[in-house]
PDB file of C-alpha atoms in Angstrom:
ATOM      1  CA  MET P   1       0.537  -5.855  -8.407  1.00  0.00           C
ATOM      2  CA  GLU P   2      -2.971  -4.549  -8.539  1.00  0.00           C
ATOM      3  CA  GLU P   3      -5.523  -6.138 -10.778  1.00  0.00           C
ATOM      4  CA  GLY P   4      -6.738  -3.803 -13.484  1.00  0.00           C
ATOM      5  CA  MET P   5      -9.815  -1.731 -12.923  1.00  0.00           C
ATOM      6  CA  THR P   6     -11.804  -0.169 -15.717  1.00  0.00           C
ATOM      7  CA  SER P   7     -14.480   2.433 -15.280  1.00  0.00           C
ATOM      8  CA  HIS P   8     -17.104   0.365 -17.077  1.00  0.00           C
ATOM      9  CA  SER P   9     -16.757  -2.868 -15.087  1.00  0.00           C
ATOM     10  CA  PRO P  10     -19.387  -3.555 -12.406  1.00  0.00           C
ATOM     11  CA  CYS P  11     -17.926  -4.769  -9.151  1.00  0.00           C
ATOM     12  CA  PRO P  12     -19.237  -4.933  -5.583  1.00  0.00           C
ATOM     13  CA  MET P  13     -17.531  -2.455  -3.336  1.00  0.00           C
ATOM     14  CA  ALA P  14     -17.784  -0.876   0.093  1.00  0.00           C
ATOM     15  CA  THR P  15     -19.905   2.248   0.256  1.00  0.00           C
ATOM     16  CA  PRO P  16     -17.708   5.365   0.614  1.00  0.00           C
ATOM     17  CA  ASN P  17     -18.256   7.210   3.886  1.00  0.00           C
ATOM     18  CA  MET P  18     -20.030  10.562   3.987  1.00  0.00           C
ATOM     19  CA  LYS P  19     -16.972  12.375   5.340  1.00  0.00           C
ATOM     20  CA  LEU P  20     -14.953  11.444   2.270  1.00  0.00           C
ATOM     21  CA  GLU P  21     -17.779  12.295  -0.099  1.00  0.00           C
ATOM     22  CA  ASN P  22     -18.111  15.705   1.552  1.00  0.00           C
ATOM     23  CA  LEU P  23     -14.391  16.275   1.092  1.00  0.00           C
ATOM     24  CA  ILE P  24     -14.703  15.342  -2.588  1.00  0.00           C
ATOM     25  CA  LYS P  25     -17.596  17.768  -3.023  1.00  0.00           C
ATOM     26  CA  ALA P  26     -15.610  20.570  -1.406  1.00  0.00           C
ATOM     27  CA  ALA P  27     -12.466  19.835  -3.437  1.00  0.00           C
ATOM     28  CA  LEU P  28     -14.420  19.809  -6.701  1.00  0.00           C
ATOM     29  CA  ASN P  29     -16.606  22.745  -5.666  1.00  0.00           C
ATOM     30  CA  THR P  30     -19.714  20.796  -6.670  1.00  0.00           C
ATOM     31  CA  SER P  31     -23.143  20.624  -5.071  1.00  0.00           C
ATOM     32  CA  THR P  32     -23.836  17.368  -6.914  1.00  0.00           C
ATOM     33  CA  LEU P  33     -22.033  14.128  -6.146  1.00  0.00           C
ATOM     34  CA  LYS P  34     -24.141  11.196  -7.272  1.00  0.00           C
ATOM     35  CA  ARG P  35     -22.977   7.635  -7.873  1.00  0.00           C
ATOM     36  CA  THR P  36     -23.534   6.390 -11.417  1.00  0.00           C
ATOM     37  CA  GLY P  37     -23.410   2.718 -10.469  1.00  0.00           C
ATOM     38  CA  GLN P  38     -20.297   2.220 -12.620  1.00  0.00           C
ATOM     39  CA  SER P  39     -17.564   0.854 -10.398  1.00  0.00           C
ATOM     40  CA  GLY P  40     -14.505  -1.324 -10.477  1.00  0.00           C
ATOM     41  CA  GLY P  41     -12.005  -2.964  -8.206  1.00  0.00           C
ATOM     42  CA  GLY P  42      -8.813  -4.929  -7.982  1.00  0.00           C
ATOM     43  CA  CYS P  43      -6.896  -6.710  -5.249  1.00  0.00           C
ATOM     44  CA  ILE P  44      -5.702  -3.371  -3.859  1.00  0.00           C
ATOM     45  CA  ASN P  45      -8.091  -0.510  -4.650  1.00  0.00           C
ATOM     46  CA  GLN P  46     -11.782   0.171  -5.189  1.00  0.00           C
ATOM     47  CA  GLY P  47     -13.328   2.750  -7.472  1.00  0.00           C
ATOM     48  CA  GLU P  48     -16.612   4.376  -8.367  1.00  0.00           C
ATOM     49  CA  ALA P  49     -17.853   6.967 -10.862  1.00  0.00           C
ATOM     50  CA  TYR P  50     -19.714  10.064  -9.673  1.00  0.00           C
ATOM     51  CA  ILE P  51     -21.769  12.697 -11.462  1.00  0.00           C
ATOM     52  CA  THR P  52     -20.795  16.262 -10.492  1.00  0.00           C
ATOM     53  CA  ASP P  53     -21.934  19.735 -11.526  1.00  0.00           C
ATOM     54  CA  THR P  54     -19.376  19.784 -14.334  1.00  0.00           C
ATOM     55  CA  GLY P  55     -19.352  16.160 -15.480  1.00  0.00           C
ATOM     56  CA  THR P  56     -18.435  12.667 -14.337  1.00  0.00           C
ATOM     57  CA  VAL P  57     -15.345  11.777 -12.318  1.00  0.00           C
ATOM     58  CA  PHE P  58     -13.856   8.483 -11.237  1.00  0.00           C
ATOM     59  CA  VAL P  59     -12.801   8.097  -7.601  1.00  0.00           C
ATOM     60  CA  LYS P  60     -10.294   5.436  -6.677  1.00  0.00           C
ATOM     61  CA  SER P  61     -10.030   4.731  -2.948  1.00  0.00           C
ATOM     62  CA  ASN P  62      -8.016   2.699  -0.483  1.00  0.00           C
ATOM     63  CA  SER P  63      -8.241   2.463   3.302  1.00  0.00           C
ATOM     64  CA  LYS P  64      -4.588   1.543   3.991  1.00  0.00           C
ATOM     65  CA  PRO P  65      -2.206   3.992   5.743  1.00  0.00           C
ATOM     66  CA  LYS P  66       0.108   4.286   2.700  1.00  0.00           C
ATOM     67  CA  ALA P  67      -2.706   5.008   0.258  1.00  0.00           C
ATOM     68  CA  LYS P  68      -2.022   8.756   0.029  1.00  0.00           C
ATOM     69  CA  LEU P  69       1.614   8.220  -0.931  1.00  0.00           C
ATOM     70  CA  MET P  70       0.570   5.591  -3.466  1.00  0.00           C
ATOM     71  CA  PHE P  71      -2.070   7.826  -5.073  1.00  0.00           C
ATOM     72  CA  GLU P  72       0.224  10.869  -5.134  1.00  0.00           C
ATOM     73  CA  GLY P  73       2.776   8.848  -7.082  1.00  0.00           C
ATOM     74  CA  GLU P  74       0.087   7.547  -9.410  1.00  0.00           C
ATOM     75  CA  SER P  75      -1.173  11.073 -10.010  1.00  0.00           C
ATOM     76  CA  GLU P  76       2.305  12.277 -10.969  1.00  0.00           C
ATOM     77  CA  GLY P  77       2.704   9.265 -13.242  1.00  0.00           C
ATOM     78  CA  LEU P  78      -0.537  10.053 -15.025  1.00  0.00           C
ATOM     79  CA  LYS P  79       0.567  13.659 -15.522  1.00  0.00           C
ATOM     80  CA  ALA P  80       3.882  12.539 -17.007  1.00  0.00           C
ATOM     81  CA  LEU P  81       2.196  10.135 -19.417  1.00  0.00           C
ATOM     82  CA  ALA P  82      -0.427  12.686 -20.425  1.00  0.00           C
ATOM     83  CA  GLY P  83       2.327  15.257 -20.942  1.00  0.00           C
ATOM     84  CA  THR P  84       3.733  13.291 -23.850  1.00  0.00           C
ATOM     85  CA  GLY P  85       0.581  13.925 -25.857  1.00  0.00           C
ATOM     86  CA  ILE P  86       0.851  10.402 -27.248  1.00  0.00           C
ATOM     87  CA  VAL P  87      -1.156   7.981 -25.111  1.00  0.00           C
ATOM     88  CA  THR P  88      -4.600   8.619 -23.669  1.00  0.00           C
ATOM     89  CA  VAL P  89      -4.854   8.516 -19.882  1.00  0.00           C
ATOM     90  CA  PRO P  90      -7.395   9.880 -17.388  1.00  0.00           C
ATOM     91  CA  GLN P  91      -6.385  13.302 -16.123  1.00  0.00           C
ATOM     92  CA  PRO P  92      -5.785  13.289 -12.352  1.00  0.00           C
ATOM     93  CA  ILE P  93      -7.717  15.962 -10.473  1.00  0.00           C
ATOM     94  CA  THR P  94      -6.763  15.663  -6.813  1.00  0.00           C
ATOM     95  CA  VAL P  95      -5.620  13.300  -4.060  1.00  0.00           C
ATOM     96  CA  LEU P  96      -7.554  13.495  -0.789  1.00  0.00           C
ATOM     97  CA  GLU P  97      -6.864  11.984   2.612  1.00  0.00           C
ATOM     98  CA  ASN P  98      -9.763  10.019   4.062  1.00  0.00           C
ATOM     99  CA  PRO P  99     -10.610  11.225   7.616  1.00  0.00           C
ATOM    100  CA  ASP P 100     -11.384   7.619   8.548  1.00  0.00           C
ATOM    101  CA  GLY P 101      -8.112   6.285   7.131  1.00  0.00           C
ATOM    102  CA  GLY P 102      -6.581   5.880   3.712  1.00  0.00           C
ATOM    103  CA  ALA P 103      -7.041   8.200   0.766  1.00  0.00           C
ATOM    104  CA  CYS P 104      -8.591   8.568  -2.655  1.00  0.00           C
ATOM    105  CA  LEU P 105      -7.551   9.708  -6.112  1.00  0.00           C
ATOM    106  CA  VAL P 106     -10.107  11.725  -8.068  1.00  0.00           C
ATOM    107  CA  MET P 107      -9.584  11.634 -11.817  1.00  0.00           C
ATOM    108  CA  GLU P 108     -11.267  12.227 -15.125  1.00  0.00           C
ATOM    109  CA  PHE P 109     -13.879   9.631 -16.074  1.00  0.00           C
ATOM    110  CA  ILE P 110     -13.334   8.080 -19.495  1.00  0.00           C
ATOM    111  CA  GLU P 111     -15.974   5.770 -20.962  1.00  0.00           C
ATOM    112  CA  MET P 112     -14.080   2.745 -22.227  1.00  0.00           C
ATOM    113  CA  LYS P 113     -14.545  -0.810 -23.371  1.00  0.00           C
ATOM    114  CA  GLY P 114     -12.244  -3.799 -23.756  1.00  0.00           C
ATOM    115  CA  LEU P 115      -9.207  -3.325 -25.973  1.00  0.00           C
ATOM    116  CA  ARG P 116      -9.800  -5.216 -29.217  1.00  0.00           C
ATOM    117  CA  SER P 117      -9.795  -3.636 -32.662  1.00  0.00           C
ATOM    118  CA  LEU P 118      -7.428  -0.825 -31.695  1.00  0.00           C
ATOM    119  CA  ALA P 119      -4.845  -2.890 -29.802  1.00  0.00           C
ATOM    120  CA  HIS P 120      -2.296  -2.429 -32.581  1.00  0.00           C
ATOM    121  CA  LYS P 121      -2.740   1.343 -32.431  1.00  0.00           C
ATOM    122  CA  LEU P 122      -2.128   1.377 -28.699  1.00  0.00           C
ATOM    123  CA  GLY P 123       1.016  -0.686 -29.259  1.00  0.00           C
ATOM    124  CA  ASP P 124       2.254   1.868 -31.768  1.00  0.00           C
ATOM    125  CA  GLU P 125       1.537   4.730 -29.361  1.00  0.00           C
ATOM    126  CA  ILE P 126       3.340   3.068 -26.453  1.00  0.00           C
ATOM    127  CA  ALA P 127       6.359   2.452 -28.692  1.00  0.00           C
ATOM    128  CA  LYS P 128       6.371   6.142 -29.684  1.00  0.00           C
ATOM    129  CA  MET P 129       6.118   7.113 -26.021  1.00  0.00           C
ATOM    130  CA  HIS P 130       9.104   4.916 -25.174  1.00  0.00           C
ATOM    131  CA  MET P 131      11.147   6.603 -27.909  1.00  0.00           C
ATOM    132  CA  GLN P 132      10.087  10.175 -27.178  1.00  0.00           C
ATOM    133  CA  ASN P 133      12.910  11.004 -24.776  1.00  0.00           C
ATOM    134  CA  VAL P 134      15.480   9.495 -27.147  1.00  0.00           C
ATOM    135  CA  ASN P 135      14.098  11.586 -29.980  1.00  0.00           C
ATOM    136  CA  LEU P 136      14.264  14.674 -27.776  1.00  0.00           C
ATOM    137  CA  GLU P 137      17.947  13.979 -27.156  1.00  0.00           C
ATOM    138  CA  ASN P 138      18.590  13.694 -30.889  1.00  0.00           C
ATOM    139  CA  ARG P 139      16.778  16.963 -31.579  1.00  0.00           C
ATOM    140  CA  SER P 140      18.547  18.827 -28.792  1.00  0.00           C
ATOM    141  CA  ASN P 141      21.862  17.928 -30.417  1.00  0.00           C
ATOM    142  CA  ARG P 142      20.804  19.859 -33.521  1.00  0.00           C
ATOM    143  CA  ILE P 143      21.425  23.566 -33.076  1.00  0.00           C
ATOM    144  CA  SER P 144      18.673  24.544 -35.518  1.00  0.00           C
ATOM    145  CA  GLU P 145      15.972  22.651 -33.626  1.00  0.00           C
ATOM    146  CA  LYS P 146      14.659  23.488 -30.176  1.00  0.00           C
ATOM    147  CA  PRO P 147      12.515  20.657 -28.732  1.00  0.00           C
ATOM    148  CA  GLN P 148       9.185  21.634 -27.209  1.00  0.00           C
ATOM    149  CA  MET P 149       9.766  19.252 -24.295  1.00  0.00           C
ATOM    150  CA  GLU P 150      12.920  18.941 -22.240  1.00  0.00           C
ATOM    151  CA  TYR P 151      15.181  15.914 -22.616  1.00  0.00           C
ATOM    152  CA  ILE P 152      15.671  13.996 -19.354  1.00  0.00           C
ATOM    153  CA  PRO P 153      19.233  12.603 -19.137  1.00  0.00           C
ATOM    154  CA  GLN P 154      18.854  10.602 -15.918  1.00  0.00           C
ATOM    155  CA  PHE P 155      17.052   7.490 -14.714  1.00  0.00           C
ATOM    156  CA  GLY P 156      14.431   7.792 -11.995  1.00  0.00           C
ATOM    157  CA  PHE P 157      11.336   9.871 -11.337  1.00  0.00           C
ATOM    158  CA  HIS P 158      10.579  13.121  -9.511  1.00  0.00           C
ATOM    159  CA  ALA P 159       8.054  11.481  -7.151  1.00  0.00           C
ATOM    160  CA  THR P 160       7.775   8.293  -5.137  1.00  0.00           C
ATOM    161  CA  THR P 161       5.735   5.628  -6.887  1.00  0.00           C
ATOM    162  CA  CYS P 162       4.602   2.292  -5.503  1.00  0.00           C
ATOM    163  CA  CYS P 163       4.649  -1.348  -6.524  1.00  0.00           C
ATOM    164  CA  GLY P 164       1.450  -2.382  -4.815  1.00  0.00           C
ATOM    165  CA  TYR P 165       1.870  -0.866  -1.355  1.00  0.00           C
ATOM    166  CA  ILE P 166       5.677  -0.871  -1.562  1.00  0.00           C
ATOM    167  CA  PRO P 167       7.213   2.589  -2.116  1.00  0.00           C
ATOM    168  CA  GLN P 168       9.965   2.623  -4.736  1.00  0.00           C
ATOM    169  CA  GLU P 169      13.228   4.534  -4.504  1.00  0.00           C
ATOM    170  CA  ASN P 170      13.224   6.768  -7.572  1.00  0.00           C
ATOM    171  CA  GLU P 171      16.209   9.020  -6.829  1.00  0.00           C
ATOM    172  CA  TRP P 172      17.838  10.224 -10.046  1.00  0.00           C
ATOM    173  CA  ASN P 173      20.930   8.434 -11.314  1.00  0.00           C
ATOM    174  CA  GLU P 174      22.899   9.010 -14.506  1.00  0.00           C
ATOM    175  CA  ASP P 175      23.876   5.331 -14.741  1.00  0.00           C
ATOM    176  CA  TRP P 176      21.089   2.850 -15.525  1.00  0.00           C
ATOM    177  CA  VAL P 177      22.956  -0.213 -14.250  1.00  0.00           C
ATOM    178  CA  ALA P 178      23.591   1.505 -10.923  1.00  0.00           C
ATOM    179  CA  PHE P 179      19.968   2.673 -10.732  1.00  0.00           C
ATOM    180  CA  PHE P 180      18.621  -0.798 -11.524  1.00  0.00           C
ATOM    181  CA  ALA P 181      20.947  -2.532  -9.070  1.00  0.00           C
ATOM    182  CA  GLN P 182      20.612  -0.067  -6.195  1.00  0.00           C
ATOM    183  CA  ASN P 183      17.126   1.429  -6.496  1.00  0.00           C
ATOM    184  CA  ARG P 184      15.334  -1.680  -7.664  1.00  0.00           C
ATOM    185  CA  LEU P 185      17.128  -4.961  -6.883  1.00  0.00           C
ATOM    186  CA  ASP P 186      19.042  -3.975  -3.740  1.00  0.00           C
ATOM    187  CA  TYR P 187      15.948  -2.259  -2.343  1.00  0.00           C
ATOM    188  CA  GLN P 188      13.867  -5.405  -2.863  1.00  0.00           C
ATOM    189  CA  PHE P 189      16.509  -7.627  -1.289  1.00  0.00           C
ATOM    190  CA  ARG P 190      16.711  -5.342   1.753  1.00  0.00           C
ATOM    191  CA  LEU P 191      12.944  -5.594   2.137  1.00  0.00           C
ATOM    192  CA  LEU P 192      13.210  -9.368   1.860  1.00  0.00           C
ATOM    193  CA  GLU P 193      15.829  -9.492   4.577  1.00  0.00           C
ATOM    194  CA  ARG P 194      13.930  -7.166   6.884  1.00  0.00           C
ATOM    195  CA  GLU P 195      10.503  -8.772   6.499  1.00  0.00           C
ATOM    196  CA  LYS P 196      11.396 -12.426   5.852  1.00  0.00           C
ATOM    197  CA  GLY P 197      14.838 -12.777   7.384  1.00  0.00           C
ATOM    198  CA  ASP P 198      16.096 -14.515   4.247  1.00  0.00           C
ATOM    199  CA  ARG P 199      19.853 -14.480   4.760  1.00  0.00           C
ATOM    200  CA  GLU P 200      20.526 -16.936   1.934  1.00  0.00           C
ATOM    201  CA  ALA P 201      18.985 -14.568  -0.629  1.00  0.00           C
ATOM    202  CA  ILE P 202      21.085 -11.683   0.722  1.00  0.00           C
ATOM    203  CA  GLU P 203      24.281 -13.712   0.432  1.00  0.00           C
ATOM    204  CA  MET P 204      23.441 -14.627  -3.166  1.00  0.00           C
ATOM    205  CA  TRP P 205      22.655 -10.992  -3.930  1.00  0.00           C
ATOM    206  CA  SER P 206      26.012  -9.863  -2.531  1.00  0.00           C
ATOM    207  CA  ARG P 207      27.714 -12.070  -5.147  1.00  0.00           C
ATOM    208  CA  LEU P 208      25.363 -11.137  -7.986  1.00  0.00           C
ATOM    209  CA  GLN P 209      25.538  -7.353  -7.644  1.00  0.00           C
ATOM    210  CA  ILE P 210      29.303  -7.394  -8.211  1.00  0.00           C
ATOM    211  CA  ILE P 211      28.932  -8.892 -11.680  1.00  0.00           C
ATOM    212  CA  ILE P 212      25.773  -7.087 -12.860  1.00  0.00           C
ATOM    213  CA  PRO P 213      27.768  -4.438 -14.807  1.00  0.00           C
ATOM    214  CA  LYS P 214      29.313  -7.230 -16.910  1.00  0.00           C
ATOM    215  CA  PHE P 215      25.875  -8.148 -18.263  1.00  0.00           C
ATOM    216  CA  PHE P 216      25.532  -4.690 -19.812  1.00  0.00           C
ATOM    217  CA  LYS P 217      29.099  -4.088 -20.935  1.00  0.00           C
ATOM    218  CA  ASP P 218      29.352  -1.843 -24.014  1.00  0.00           C
ATOM    219  CA  GLN P 219      25.576  -1.286 -23.983  1.00  0.00           C
ATOM    220  CA  ARG P 220      24.201   2.237 -24.230  1.00  0.00           C
ATOM    221  CA  ILE P 221      20.975   2.500 -22.259  1.00  0.00           C
ATOM    222  CA  ARG P 222      19.035   5.753 -22.444  1.00  0.00           C
ATOM    223  CA  PRO P 223      16.180   6.986 -20.225  1.00  0.00           C
ATOM    224  CA  SER P 224      12.635   6.307 -21.371  1.00  0.00           C
ATOM    225  CA  LEU P 225       9.224   7.052 -19.877  1.00  0.00           C
ATOM    226  CA  LEU P 226       7.658   3.718 -18.930  1.00  0.00           C
ATOM    227  CA  HIS P 227       4.180   2.556 -17.953  1.00  0.00           C
ATOM    228  CA  GLY P 228       4.000   0.560 -14.742  1.00  0.00           C
ATOM    229  CA  ASP P 229       2.040  -2.706 -14.559  1.00  0.00           C
ATOM    230  CA  LEU P 230       0.913  -2.673 -18.191  1.00  0.00           C
ATOM    231  CA  TRP P 231      -1.379  -5.632 -18.837  1.00  0.00           C
ATOM    232  CA  GLY P 232      -4.803  -6.309 -20.345  1.00  0.00           C
ATOM    233  CA  GLY P 233      -6.704  -5.145 -17.278  1.00  0.00           C
ATOM    234  CA  ASN P 234      -5.050  -1.724 -17.423  1.00  0.00           C
ATOM    235  CA  ALA P 235      -5.665  -1.048 -21.117  1.00  0.00           C
ATOM    236  CA  ALA P 236      -8.898  -0.250 -22.906  1.00  0.00           C
ATOM    237  CA  GLN P 237     -10.218   1.722 -25.857  1.00  0.00           C
ATOM    238  CA  THR P 238     -12.787   4.409 -26.486  1.00  0.00           C
ATOM    239  CA  LYS P 239     -14.890   4.529 -29.624  1.00  0.00           C
ATOM    240  CA  ARG P 240     -12.259   6.561 -31.467  1.00  0.00           C
ATOM    241  CA  HIS P 241      -8.887   5.607 -30.046  1.00  0.00           C
ATOM    242  CA  PRO P 242      -7.170   3.324 -27.542  1.00  0.00           C
ATOM    243  CA  GLY P 243      -6.513   4.622 -24.083  1.00  0.00           C
ATOM    244  CA  ILE P 244      -4.672   3.368 -21.066  1.00  0.00           C
ATOM    245  CA  LEU P 245      -6.440   3.142 -17.747  1.00  0.00           C
ATOM    246  CA  ILE P 246      -3.416   3.446 -15.511  1.00  0.00           C
ATOM    247  CA  PHE P 247      -3.216   2.340 -11.944  1.00  0.00           C
ATOM    248  CA  PHE P 248       0.385   3.415 -11.480  1.00  0.00           C
ATOM    249  CA  ASN P 249       1.638   0.931  -8.895  1.00  0.00           C
ATOM    250  CA  ASN P 250       4.942  -0.003 -10.501  1.00  0.00           C
TER     251      ASN P 250
END
């Protein structure tokens, strides 16, 4: 998991190369791209705020080969969360490939501070976000009401997201138990076998996966939009309302 990174936290970081900065300028169609000195970093990514012709943006960068895939998934996650109209997240602008390796995610800059007085409000908003899809299902069952958003009946996501650098299998599945067992647990065990050669874990998993459905017998589990890697370092508040600084690696 990546440590949280907020746009107001000073942190030493490597200076972005000129090629990447020129790409950012071209993508944003700005003649101005000046560092503000506000930066942040975690165990995976680095970030820095820039002043442009139209305002301030926050650029999150990574030099690893899988960075573009990771940032594309994060961008789609931010769009999905913003689309609920419930929680506050930075709007993603673009994902760019670094000519010297890696990639960057350019997003809206939001001035934030540590989550304190409004923590309860953020908790309420996240709970509402978790229930939104369920509420959409209930409304769609009423002929007289047409929901503004579309109910999603399956488990998964339309884009690949990452847990750290590890891509996740998000193929849609109507059955949550099958999705959880196959797309999450089985995938992790296969990685463990391939990278660590842990045969004992695989043998234990072969016995466990047979009985997983029994743990959820007679339970109705419905799809819900979730926030990946939600912890204190990924949540903050503005002067007026709480907001989530998402680094969507889960």
